[in-house]
C-alpha atoms as a PDB file:
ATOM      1  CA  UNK A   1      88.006 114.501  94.912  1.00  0.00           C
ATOM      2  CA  UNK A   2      88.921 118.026  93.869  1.00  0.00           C
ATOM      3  CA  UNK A   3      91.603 117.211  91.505  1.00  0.00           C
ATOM      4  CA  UNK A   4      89.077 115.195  89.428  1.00  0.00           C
ATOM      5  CA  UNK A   5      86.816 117.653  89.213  1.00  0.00           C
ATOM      6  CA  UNK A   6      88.951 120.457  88.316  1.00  0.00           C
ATOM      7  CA  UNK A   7      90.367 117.681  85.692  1.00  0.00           C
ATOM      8  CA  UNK A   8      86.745 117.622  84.453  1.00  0.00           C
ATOM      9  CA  UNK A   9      85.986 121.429  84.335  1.00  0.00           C
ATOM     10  CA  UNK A  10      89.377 121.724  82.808  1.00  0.00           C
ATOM     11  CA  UNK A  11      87.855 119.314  79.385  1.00  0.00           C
ATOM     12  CA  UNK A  12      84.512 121.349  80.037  1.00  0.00           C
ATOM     13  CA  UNK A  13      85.884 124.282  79.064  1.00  0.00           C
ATOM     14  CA  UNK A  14      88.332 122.834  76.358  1.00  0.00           C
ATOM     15  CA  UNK A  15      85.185 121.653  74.782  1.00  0.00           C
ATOM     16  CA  UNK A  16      83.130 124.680  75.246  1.00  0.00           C
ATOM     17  CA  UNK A  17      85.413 127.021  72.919  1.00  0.00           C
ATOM     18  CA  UNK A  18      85.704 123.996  70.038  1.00  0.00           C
ATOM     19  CA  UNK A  19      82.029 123.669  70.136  1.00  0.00           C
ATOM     20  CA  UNK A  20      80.915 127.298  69.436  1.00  0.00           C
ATOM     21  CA  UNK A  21      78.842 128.012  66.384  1.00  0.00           C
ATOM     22  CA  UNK A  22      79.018 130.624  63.843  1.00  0.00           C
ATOM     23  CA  UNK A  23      77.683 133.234  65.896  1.00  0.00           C
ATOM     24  CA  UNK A  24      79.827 132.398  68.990  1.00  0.00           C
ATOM     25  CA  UNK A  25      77.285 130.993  70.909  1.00  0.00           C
ATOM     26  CA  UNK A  26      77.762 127.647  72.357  1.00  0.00           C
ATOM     27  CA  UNK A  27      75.403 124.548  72.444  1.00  0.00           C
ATOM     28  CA  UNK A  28      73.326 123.641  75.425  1.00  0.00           C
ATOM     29  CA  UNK A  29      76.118 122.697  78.222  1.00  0.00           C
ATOM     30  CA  UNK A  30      74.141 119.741  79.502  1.00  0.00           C
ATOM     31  CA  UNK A  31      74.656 117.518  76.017  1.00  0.00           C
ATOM     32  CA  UNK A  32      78.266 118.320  77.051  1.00  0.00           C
ATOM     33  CA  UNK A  33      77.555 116.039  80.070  1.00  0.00           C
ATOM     34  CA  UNK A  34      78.007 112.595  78.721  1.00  0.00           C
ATOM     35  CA  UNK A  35      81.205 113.536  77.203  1.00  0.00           C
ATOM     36  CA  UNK A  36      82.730 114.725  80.041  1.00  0.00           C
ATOM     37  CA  UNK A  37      81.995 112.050  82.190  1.00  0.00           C
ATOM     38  CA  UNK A  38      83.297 109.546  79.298  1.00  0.00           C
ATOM     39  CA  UNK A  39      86.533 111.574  79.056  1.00  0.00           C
ATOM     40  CA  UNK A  40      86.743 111.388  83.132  1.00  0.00           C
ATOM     41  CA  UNK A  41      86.046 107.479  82.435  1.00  0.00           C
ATOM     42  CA  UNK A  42      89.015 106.878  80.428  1.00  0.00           C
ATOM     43  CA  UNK A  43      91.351 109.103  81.642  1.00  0.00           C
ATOM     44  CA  UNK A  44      94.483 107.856  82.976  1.00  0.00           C
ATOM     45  CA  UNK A  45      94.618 108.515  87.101  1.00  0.00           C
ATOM     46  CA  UNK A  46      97.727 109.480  88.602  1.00  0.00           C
ATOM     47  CA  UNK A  47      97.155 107.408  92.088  1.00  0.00           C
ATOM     48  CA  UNK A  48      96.706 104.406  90.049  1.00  0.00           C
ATOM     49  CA  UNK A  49      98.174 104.300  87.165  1.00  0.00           C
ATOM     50  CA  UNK A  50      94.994 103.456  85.565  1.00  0.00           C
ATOM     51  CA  UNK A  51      91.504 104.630  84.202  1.00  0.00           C
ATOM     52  CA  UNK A  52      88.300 104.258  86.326  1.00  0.00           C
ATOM     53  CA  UNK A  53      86.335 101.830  83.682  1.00  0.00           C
ATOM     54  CA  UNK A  54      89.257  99.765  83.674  1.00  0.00           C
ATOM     55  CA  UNK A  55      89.147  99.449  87.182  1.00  0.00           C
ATOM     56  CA  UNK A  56      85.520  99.073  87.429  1.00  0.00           C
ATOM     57  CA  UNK A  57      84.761  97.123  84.299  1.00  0.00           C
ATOM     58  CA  UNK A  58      88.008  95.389  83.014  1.00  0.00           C
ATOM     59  CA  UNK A  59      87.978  97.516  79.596  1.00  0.00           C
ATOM     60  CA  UNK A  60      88.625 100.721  78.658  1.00  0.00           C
ATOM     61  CA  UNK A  61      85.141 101.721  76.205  1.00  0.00           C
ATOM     62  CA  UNK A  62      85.942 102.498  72.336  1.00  0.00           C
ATOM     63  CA  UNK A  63      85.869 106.139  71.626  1.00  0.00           C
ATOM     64  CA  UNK A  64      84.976 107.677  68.314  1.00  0.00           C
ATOM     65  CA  UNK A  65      88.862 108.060  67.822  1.00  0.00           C
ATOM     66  CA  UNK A  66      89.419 104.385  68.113  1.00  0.00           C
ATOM     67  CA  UNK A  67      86.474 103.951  65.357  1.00  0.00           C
ATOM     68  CA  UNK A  68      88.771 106.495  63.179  1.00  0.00           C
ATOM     69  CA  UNK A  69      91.801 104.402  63.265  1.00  0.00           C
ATOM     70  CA  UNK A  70      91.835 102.003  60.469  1.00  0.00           C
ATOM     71  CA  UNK A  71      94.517  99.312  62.055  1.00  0.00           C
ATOM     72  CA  UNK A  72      92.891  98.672  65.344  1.00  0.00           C
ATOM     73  CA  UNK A  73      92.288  95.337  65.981  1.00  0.00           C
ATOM     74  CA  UNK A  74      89.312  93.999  67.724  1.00  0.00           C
ATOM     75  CA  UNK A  75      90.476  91.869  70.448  1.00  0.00           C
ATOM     76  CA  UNK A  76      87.252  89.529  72.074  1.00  0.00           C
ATOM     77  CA  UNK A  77      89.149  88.013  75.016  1.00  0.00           C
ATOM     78  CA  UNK A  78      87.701  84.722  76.653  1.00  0.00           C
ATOM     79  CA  UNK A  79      86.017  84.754  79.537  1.00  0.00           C
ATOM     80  CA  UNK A  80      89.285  83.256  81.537  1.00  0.00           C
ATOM     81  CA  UNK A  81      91.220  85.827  79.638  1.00  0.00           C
ATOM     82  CA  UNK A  82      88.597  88.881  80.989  1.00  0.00           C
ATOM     83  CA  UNK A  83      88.885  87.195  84.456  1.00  0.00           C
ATOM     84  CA  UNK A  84      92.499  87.713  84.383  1.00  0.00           C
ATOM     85  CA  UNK A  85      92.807  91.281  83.211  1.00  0.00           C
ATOM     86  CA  UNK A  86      90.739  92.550  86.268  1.00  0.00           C
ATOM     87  CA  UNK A  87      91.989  90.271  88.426  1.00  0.00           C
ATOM     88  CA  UNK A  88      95.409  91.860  87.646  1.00  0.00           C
ATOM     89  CA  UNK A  89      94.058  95.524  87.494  1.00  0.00           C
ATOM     90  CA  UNK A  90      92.322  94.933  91.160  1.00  0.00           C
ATOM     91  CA  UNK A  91      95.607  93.488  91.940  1.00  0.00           C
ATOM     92  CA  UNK A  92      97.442  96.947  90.571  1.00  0.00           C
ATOM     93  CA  UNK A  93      94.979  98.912  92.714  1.00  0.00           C
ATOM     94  CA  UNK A  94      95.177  97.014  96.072  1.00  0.00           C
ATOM     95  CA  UNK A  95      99.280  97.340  95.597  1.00  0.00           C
ATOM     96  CA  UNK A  96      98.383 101.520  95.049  1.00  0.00           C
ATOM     97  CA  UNK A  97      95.462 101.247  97.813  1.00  0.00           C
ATOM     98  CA  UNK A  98      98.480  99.702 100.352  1.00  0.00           C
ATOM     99  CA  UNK A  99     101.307 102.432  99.108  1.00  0.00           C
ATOM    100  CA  UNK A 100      99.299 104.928  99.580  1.00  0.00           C
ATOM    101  CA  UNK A 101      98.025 103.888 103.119  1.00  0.00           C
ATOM    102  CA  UNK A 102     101.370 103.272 104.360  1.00  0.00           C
ATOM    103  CA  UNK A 103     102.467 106.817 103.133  1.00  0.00           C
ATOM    104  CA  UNK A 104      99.539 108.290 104.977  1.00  0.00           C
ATOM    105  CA  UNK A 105     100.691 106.095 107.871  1.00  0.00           C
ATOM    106  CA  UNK A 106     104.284 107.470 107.879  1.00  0.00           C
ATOM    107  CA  UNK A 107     103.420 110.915 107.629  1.00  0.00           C
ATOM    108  CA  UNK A 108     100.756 110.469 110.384  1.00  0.00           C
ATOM    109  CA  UNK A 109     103.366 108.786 112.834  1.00  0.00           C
ATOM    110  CA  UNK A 110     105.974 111.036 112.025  1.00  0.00           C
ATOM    111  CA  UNK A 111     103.987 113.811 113.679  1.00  0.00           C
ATOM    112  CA  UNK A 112     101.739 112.039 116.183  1.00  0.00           C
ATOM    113  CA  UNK A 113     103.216 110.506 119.259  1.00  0.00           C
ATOM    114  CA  UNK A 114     101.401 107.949 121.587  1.00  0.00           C
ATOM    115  CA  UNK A 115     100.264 110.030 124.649  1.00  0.00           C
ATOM    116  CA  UNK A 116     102.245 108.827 127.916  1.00  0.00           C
ATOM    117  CA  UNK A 117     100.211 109.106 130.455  1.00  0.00           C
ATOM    118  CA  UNK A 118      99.891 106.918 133.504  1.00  0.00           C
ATOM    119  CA  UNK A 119      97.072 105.813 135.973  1.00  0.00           C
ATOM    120  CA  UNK A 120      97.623 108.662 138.978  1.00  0.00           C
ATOM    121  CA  UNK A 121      99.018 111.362 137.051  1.00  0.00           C
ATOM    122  CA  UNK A 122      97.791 114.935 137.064  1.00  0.00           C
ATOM    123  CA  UNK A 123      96.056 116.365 133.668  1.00  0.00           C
ATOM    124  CA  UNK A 124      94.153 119.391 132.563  1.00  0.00           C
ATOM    125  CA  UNK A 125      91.073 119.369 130.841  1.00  0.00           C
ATOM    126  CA  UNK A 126      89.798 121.158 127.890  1.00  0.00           C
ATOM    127  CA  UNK A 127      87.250 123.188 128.616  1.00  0.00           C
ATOM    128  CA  UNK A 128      86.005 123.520 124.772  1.00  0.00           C
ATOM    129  CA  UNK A 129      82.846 120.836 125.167  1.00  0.00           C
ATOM    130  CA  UNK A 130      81.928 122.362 128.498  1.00  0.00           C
ATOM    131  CA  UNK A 131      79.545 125.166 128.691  1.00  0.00           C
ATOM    132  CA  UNK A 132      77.865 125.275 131.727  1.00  0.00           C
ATOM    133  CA  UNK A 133      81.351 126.267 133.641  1.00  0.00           C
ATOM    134  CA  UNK A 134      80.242 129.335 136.106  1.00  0.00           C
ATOM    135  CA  UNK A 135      81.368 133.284 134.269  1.00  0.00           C
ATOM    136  CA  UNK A 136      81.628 134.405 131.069  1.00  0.00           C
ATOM    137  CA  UNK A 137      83.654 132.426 128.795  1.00  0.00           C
ATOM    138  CA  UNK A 138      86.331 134.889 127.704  1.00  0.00           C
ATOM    139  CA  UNK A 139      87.525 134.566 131.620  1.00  0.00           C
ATOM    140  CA  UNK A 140      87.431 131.262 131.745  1.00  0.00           C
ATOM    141  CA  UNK A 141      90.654 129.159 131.666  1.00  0.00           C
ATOM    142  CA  UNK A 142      91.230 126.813 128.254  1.00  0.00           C
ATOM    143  CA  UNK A 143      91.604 124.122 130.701  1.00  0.00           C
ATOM    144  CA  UNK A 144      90.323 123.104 133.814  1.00  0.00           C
ATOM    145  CA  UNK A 145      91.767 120.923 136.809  1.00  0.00           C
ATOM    146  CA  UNK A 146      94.276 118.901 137.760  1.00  0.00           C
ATOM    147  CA  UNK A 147      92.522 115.890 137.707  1.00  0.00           C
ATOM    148  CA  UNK A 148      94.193 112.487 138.849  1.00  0.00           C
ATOM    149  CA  UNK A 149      93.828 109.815 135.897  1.00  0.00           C
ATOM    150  CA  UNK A 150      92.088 106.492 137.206  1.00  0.00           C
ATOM    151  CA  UNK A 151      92.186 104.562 134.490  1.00  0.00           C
ATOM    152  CA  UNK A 152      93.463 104.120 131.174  1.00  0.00           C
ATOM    153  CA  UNK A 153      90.726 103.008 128.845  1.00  0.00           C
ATOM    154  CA  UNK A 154      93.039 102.492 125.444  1.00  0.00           C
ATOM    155  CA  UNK A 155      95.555 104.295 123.425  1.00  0.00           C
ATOM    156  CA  UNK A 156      93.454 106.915 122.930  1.00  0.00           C
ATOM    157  CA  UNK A 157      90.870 107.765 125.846  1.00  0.00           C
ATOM    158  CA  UNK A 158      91.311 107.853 129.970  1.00  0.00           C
ATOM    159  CA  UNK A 159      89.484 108.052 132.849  1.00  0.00           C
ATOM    160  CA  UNK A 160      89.415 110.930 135.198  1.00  0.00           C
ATOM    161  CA  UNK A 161      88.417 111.451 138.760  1.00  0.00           C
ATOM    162  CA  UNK A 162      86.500 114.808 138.148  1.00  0.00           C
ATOM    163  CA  UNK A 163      85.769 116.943 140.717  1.00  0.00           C
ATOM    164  CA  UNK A 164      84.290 120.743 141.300  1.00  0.00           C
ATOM    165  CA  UNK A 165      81.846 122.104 138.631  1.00  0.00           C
ATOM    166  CA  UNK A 166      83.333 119.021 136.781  1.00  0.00           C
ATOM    167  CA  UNK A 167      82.090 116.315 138.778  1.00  0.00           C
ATOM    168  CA  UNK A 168      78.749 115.373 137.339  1.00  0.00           C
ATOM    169  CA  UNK A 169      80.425 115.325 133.456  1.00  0.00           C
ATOM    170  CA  UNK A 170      80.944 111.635 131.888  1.00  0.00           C
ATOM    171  CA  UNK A 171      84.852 111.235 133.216  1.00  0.00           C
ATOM    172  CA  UNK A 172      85.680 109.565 129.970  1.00  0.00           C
ATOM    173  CA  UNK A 173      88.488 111.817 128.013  1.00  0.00           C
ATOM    174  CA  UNK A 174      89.741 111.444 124.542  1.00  0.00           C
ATOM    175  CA  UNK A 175      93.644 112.162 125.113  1.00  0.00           C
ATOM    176  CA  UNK A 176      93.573 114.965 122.297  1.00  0.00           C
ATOM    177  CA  UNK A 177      91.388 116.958 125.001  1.00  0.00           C
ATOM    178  CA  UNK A 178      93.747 116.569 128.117  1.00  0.00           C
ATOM    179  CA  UNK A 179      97.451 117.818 128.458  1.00  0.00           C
ATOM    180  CA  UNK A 180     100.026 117.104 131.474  1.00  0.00           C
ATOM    181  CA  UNK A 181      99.620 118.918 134.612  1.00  0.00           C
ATOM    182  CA  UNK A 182     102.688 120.766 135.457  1.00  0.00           C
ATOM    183  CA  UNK A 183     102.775 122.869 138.968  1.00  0.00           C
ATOM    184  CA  UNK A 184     103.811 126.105 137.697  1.00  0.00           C
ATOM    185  CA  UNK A 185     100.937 126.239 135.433  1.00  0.00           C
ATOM    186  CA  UNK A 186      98.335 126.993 138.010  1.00  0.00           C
END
């Protein structure tokens, strides 16, 4: 979202210094508005390939430069012909909707590992959600336990047998906020 809208500042501003009277004042920015968003319309996206209104509508909307330009021809398409043209620009932008998912994928996986824990194993917990642990927090250990897993609820959350200051918390963990427990860390 932030490219776009430094894309759109950018043609602000371009427009801003040709629009300046003889004086050097410029014209109320808010009749800038509409031209700005109809340059952000039907300007060519780099994730797609395409412009928005094409995307949205089928058609890219005539500019005053296409009224300029004496040899364009006015094409009407047919209703089946219309139909086709988005069908093959939704097309286009599902294939660059799936690219760029699987890129996100493969960068996500590269770095992110499925958590190996099994039922009976010894975690710590964070302690970040928990404030009503006894002493000032500063003291306090980032994590608390061991605690023995009982049950593995999905990829991505277990169940612990809490005990201690712990034990009337929900024992439902999200794996992001439990590590291994290893004996030479207590």
């Amino acid at each position: 979202m932030i490219q776009p809208s430094e894309d759109m500042i950018r043609i602000l501003f371009a427009y801003r210094l040709e629009l300046k009277d003889s004086d050097g004042f410029t014209h109320d920015w808010c009749t800038l508005i509409p031209s700005l968003e109809m340059a952000y319309a039907t300007s060519i996206h780099s994730s797609t390939g395409k412009t928005p209104a094409m995307l949205e509508k089928g058609w890219n909307p005539r500019l005053p430069y296409d009224t300029i330009k004496k040899d364009l021809v006015d094409i009407n398409p047919t209703a089946s012909c219309f139909k086709l043209i988005l069908d093959k620009a939704r097309d286009h932008e599902n294939r660059c909707m799936q690219d760029s998912f699987k890129y996100a994928k493969e960068r996500w996986d590269k770095s992110h590992k499925p958590p190996n824990f099994k039922v009976g194993d010894l975690v710590l917990v964070s302690n970040l959600n928990f404030n009503n642990i006894k002493g000032p927090k500063k003291l306090k250990d980032s994590f608390a336990g061991p605690f023995m897993i009982k049950a593995l609820l999905g990829p991505h959350s277990v169940q612990l047998e809490l005990t201690g200051e712990l034990m009337n918390k929900h024992p439902t963990f999200p794996v992001s906020l439990i590590k291994p427990y290893s004996s030479s860390e207590k």
